[in-house]
PDB file of C-alpha atoms in Angstrom:
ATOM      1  CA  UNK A   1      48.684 -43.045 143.462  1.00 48.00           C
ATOM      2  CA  UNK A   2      49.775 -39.917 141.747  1.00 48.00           C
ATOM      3  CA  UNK A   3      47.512 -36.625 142.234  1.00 49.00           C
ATOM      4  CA  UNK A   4      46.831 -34.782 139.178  1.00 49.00           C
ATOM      5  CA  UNK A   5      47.145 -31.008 139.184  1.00 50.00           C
ATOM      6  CA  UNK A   6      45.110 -28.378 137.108  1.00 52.00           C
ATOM      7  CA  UNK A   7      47.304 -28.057 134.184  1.00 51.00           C
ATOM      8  CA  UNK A   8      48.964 -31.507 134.262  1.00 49.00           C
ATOM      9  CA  UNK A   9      48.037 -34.205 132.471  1.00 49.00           C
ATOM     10  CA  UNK A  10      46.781 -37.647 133.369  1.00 48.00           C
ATOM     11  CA  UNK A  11      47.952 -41.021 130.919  1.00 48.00           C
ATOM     12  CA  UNK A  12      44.853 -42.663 129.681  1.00 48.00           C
ATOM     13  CA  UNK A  13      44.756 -46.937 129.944  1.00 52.00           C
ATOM     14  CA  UNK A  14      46.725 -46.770 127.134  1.00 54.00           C
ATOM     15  CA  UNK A  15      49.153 -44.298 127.698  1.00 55.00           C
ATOM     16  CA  UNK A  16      47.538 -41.525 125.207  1.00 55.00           C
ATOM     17  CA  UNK A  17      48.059 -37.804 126.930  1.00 59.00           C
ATOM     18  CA  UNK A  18      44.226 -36.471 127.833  1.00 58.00           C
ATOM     19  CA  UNK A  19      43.943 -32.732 128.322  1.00 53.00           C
ATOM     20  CA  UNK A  20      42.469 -30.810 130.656  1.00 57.00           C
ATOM     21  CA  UNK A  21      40.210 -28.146 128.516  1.00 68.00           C
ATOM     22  CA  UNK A  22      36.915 -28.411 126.669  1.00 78.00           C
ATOM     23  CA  UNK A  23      36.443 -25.703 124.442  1.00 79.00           C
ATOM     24  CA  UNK A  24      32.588 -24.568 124.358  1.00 85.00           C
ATOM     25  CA  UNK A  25      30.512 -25.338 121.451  1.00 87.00           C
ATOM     26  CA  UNK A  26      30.057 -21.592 121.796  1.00 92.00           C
ATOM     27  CA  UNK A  27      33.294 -20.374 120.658  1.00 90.00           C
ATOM     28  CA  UNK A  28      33.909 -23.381 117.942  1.00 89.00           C
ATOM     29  CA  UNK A  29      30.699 -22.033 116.370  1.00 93.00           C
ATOM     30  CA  UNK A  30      31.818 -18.559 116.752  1.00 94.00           C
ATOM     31  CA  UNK A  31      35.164 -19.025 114.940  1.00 93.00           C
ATOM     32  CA  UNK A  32      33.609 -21.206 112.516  1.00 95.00           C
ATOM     33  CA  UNK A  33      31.521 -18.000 111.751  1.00 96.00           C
ATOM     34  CA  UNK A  34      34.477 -15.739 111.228  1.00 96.00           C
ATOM     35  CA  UNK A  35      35.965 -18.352 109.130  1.00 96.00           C
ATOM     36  CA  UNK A  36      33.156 -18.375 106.667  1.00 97.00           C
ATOM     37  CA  UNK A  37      32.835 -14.149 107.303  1.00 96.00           C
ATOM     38  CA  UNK A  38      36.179 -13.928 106.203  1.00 96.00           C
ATOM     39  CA  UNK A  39      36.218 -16.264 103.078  1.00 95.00           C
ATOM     40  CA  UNK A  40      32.893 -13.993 101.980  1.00 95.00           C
ATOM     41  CA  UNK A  41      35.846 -11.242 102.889  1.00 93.00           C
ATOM     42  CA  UNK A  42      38.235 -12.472 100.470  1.00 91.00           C
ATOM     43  CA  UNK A  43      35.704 -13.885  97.649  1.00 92.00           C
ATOM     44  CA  UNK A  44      33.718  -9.429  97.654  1.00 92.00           C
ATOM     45  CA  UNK A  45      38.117  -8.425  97.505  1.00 89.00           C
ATOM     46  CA  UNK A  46      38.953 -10.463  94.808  1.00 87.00           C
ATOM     47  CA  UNK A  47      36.306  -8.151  92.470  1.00 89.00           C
ATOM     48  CA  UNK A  48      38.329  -4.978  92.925  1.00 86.00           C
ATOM     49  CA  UNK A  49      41.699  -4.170  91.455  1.00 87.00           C
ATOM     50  CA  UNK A  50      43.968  -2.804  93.812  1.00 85.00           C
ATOM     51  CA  UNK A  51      46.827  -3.476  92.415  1.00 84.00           C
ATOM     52  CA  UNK A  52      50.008  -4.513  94.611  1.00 79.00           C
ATOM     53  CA  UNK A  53      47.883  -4.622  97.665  1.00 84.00           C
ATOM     54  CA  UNK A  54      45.395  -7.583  96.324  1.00 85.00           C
ATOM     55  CA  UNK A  55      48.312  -9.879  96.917  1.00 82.00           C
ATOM     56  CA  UNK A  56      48.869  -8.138 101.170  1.00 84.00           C
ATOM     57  CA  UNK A  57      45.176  -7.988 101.288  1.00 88.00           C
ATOM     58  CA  UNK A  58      44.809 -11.998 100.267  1.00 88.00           C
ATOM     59  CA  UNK A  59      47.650 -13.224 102.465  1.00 85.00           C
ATOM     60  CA  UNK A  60      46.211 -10.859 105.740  1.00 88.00           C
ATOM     61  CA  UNK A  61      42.914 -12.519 105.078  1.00 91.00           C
ATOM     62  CA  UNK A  62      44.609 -16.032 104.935  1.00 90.00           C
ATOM     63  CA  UNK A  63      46.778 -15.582 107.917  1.00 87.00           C
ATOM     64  CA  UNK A  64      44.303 -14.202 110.283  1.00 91.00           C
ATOM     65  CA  UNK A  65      42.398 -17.698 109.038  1.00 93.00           C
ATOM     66  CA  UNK A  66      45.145 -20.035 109.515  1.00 90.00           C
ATOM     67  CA  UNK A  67      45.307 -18.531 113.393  1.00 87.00           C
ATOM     68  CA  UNK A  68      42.155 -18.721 113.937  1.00 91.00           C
ATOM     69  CA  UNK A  69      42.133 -22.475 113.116  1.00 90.00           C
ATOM     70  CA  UNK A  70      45.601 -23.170 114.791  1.00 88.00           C
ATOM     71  CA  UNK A  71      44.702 -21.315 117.769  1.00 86.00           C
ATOM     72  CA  UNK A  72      41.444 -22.793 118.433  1.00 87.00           C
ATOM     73  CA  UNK A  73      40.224 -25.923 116.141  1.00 85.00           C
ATOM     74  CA  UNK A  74      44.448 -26.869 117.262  1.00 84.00           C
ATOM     75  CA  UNK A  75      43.941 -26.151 120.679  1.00 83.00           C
ATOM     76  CA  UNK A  76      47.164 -23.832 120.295  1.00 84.00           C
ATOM     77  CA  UNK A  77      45.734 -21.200 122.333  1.00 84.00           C
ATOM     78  CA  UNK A  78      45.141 -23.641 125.099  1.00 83.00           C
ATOM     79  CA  UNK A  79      48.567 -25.476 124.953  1.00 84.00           C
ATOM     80  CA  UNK A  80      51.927 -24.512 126.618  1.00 87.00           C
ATOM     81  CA  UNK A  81      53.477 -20.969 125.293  1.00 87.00           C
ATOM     82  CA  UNK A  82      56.693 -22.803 123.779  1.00 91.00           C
ATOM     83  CA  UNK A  83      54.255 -24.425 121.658  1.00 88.00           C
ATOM     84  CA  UNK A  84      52.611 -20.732 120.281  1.00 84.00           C
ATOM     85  CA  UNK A  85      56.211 -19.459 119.786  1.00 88.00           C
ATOM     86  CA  UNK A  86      57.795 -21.936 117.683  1.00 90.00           C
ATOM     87  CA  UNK A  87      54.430 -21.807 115.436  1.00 86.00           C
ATOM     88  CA  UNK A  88      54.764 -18.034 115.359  1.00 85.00           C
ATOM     89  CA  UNK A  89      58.506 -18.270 114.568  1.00 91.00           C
ATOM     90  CA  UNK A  90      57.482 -20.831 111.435  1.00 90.00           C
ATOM     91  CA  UNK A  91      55.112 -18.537 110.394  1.00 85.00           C
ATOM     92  CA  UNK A  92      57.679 -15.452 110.690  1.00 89.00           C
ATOM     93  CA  UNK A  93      60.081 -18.022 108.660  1.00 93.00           C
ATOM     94  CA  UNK A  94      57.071 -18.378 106.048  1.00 89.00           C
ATOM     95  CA  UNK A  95      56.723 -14.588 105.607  1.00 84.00           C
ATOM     96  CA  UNK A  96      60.235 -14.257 104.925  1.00 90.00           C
ATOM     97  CA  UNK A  97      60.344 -17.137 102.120  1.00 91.00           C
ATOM     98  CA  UNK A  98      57.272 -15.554 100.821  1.00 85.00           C
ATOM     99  CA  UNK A  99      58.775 -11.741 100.431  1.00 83.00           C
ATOM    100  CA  UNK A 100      61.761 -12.976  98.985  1.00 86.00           C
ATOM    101  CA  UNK A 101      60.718 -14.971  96.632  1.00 86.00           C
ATOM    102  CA  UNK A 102      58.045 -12.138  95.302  1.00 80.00           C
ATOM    103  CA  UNK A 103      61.178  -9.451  95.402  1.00 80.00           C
ATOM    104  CA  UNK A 104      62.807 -11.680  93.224  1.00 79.00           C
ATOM    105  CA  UNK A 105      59.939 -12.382  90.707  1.00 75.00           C
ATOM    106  CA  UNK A 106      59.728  -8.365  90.836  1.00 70.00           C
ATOM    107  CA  UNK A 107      62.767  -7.564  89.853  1.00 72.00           C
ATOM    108  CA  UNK A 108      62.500 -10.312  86.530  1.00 73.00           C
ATOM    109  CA  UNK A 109      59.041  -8.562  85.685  1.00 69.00           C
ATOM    110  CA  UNK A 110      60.247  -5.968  83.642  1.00 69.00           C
ATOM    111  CA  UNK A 111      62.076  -8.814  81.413  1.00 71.00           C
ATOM    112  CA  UNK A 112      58.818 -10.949  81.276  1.00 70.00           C
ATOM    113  CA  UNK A 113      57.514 -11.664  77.765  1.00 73.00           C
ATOM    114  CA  UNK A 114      53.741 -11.304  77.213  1.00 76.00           C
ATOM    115  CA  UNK A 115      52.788 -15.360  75.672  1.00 77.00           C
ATOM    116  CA  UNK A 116      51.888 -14.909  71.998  1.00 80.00           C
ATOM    117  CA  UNK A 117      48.454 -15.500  71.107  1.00 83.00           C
ATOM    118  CA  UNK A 118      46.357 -18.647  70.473  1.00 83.00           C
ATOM    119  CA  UNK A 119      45.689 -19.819  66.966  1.00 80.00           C
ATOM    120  CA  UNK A 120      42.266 -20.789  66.510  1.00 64.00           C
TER     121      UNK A 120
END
C-alpha cells in the first residue's frame, strides 16, 4: 500500500486527483471582500477624468482582481510554482497584446473622424 506524503496527492475511487489544502472560510470571505472593495474602487474612478491614466487605473484595478481570484478562488497560490509562472507569463503575454494594440490605435487617433450627427 502506497504512503502518501504531505504535498502528494492520493487518487480518489475513481481516479480524480484530491488535494491536500482547505482554504479557511476566513480568507475566501476576506478576498471576497476586497473583490467587492475594489469594484466600489473602480465604479467612485470611473466619475473622474483623468485622462490617459483612466485606462492604467481600470486595467491595475482589474488585474489585481483577476489575481486575487486565480490565486485563491483557483487555488493557484496553493498549487506547484510551474503552475504560477506559466499564468504570470500569459498574463505578461496579455499586457504586451494589450500595449500594442493601444500604441497602434494611438498613432491612427489623430486621423479619426468625429461621426456626424443624428437626424432627428
Amino acid at each position: 500500500m502506497k504512503t502518501e506524503t504531505p504535498g502528494n496527492t492520493a487518487h480518489g475511487e475513481h481516479g480524480h486527483t484530491q488535494l491536500s489544502h482547505v482554504v479557511p472560510a476566513e480568507v475566501l470571505v476576506g478576498v471576497f471582500g476586497a473583490l467587492v472593495i475594489l469594484t466600489l474602487v473602480t465604479v467612485y474612478l470611473n466619475q473622474f477624468d483623468l485622462g490617459w491614466a483612466n485606462l492604467v487605473v481600470a486595467i491595475g484595478v482589474a488585474s489585481v482582481k483577476a489575481l486575487l481570484v486565480a490565486f485563491f478562488f483557483m487555488h493557484l497560490l496553493y498549487d506547484r510554482s510551474f503552475n504560477a509562472l506559466i499564468f504570470c507569463v500569459a498574463l505578461v503575454f496579455v499586457a504586451i497584446f494589450v500595449v500594442l494594440t493601444l500604441l497602434d490605435t494611438v498613432l491612427y487617433q489623430p486621423e479619426l473622424q468625429p461621426p456626424p450627427p443624428l437626424v432627428g
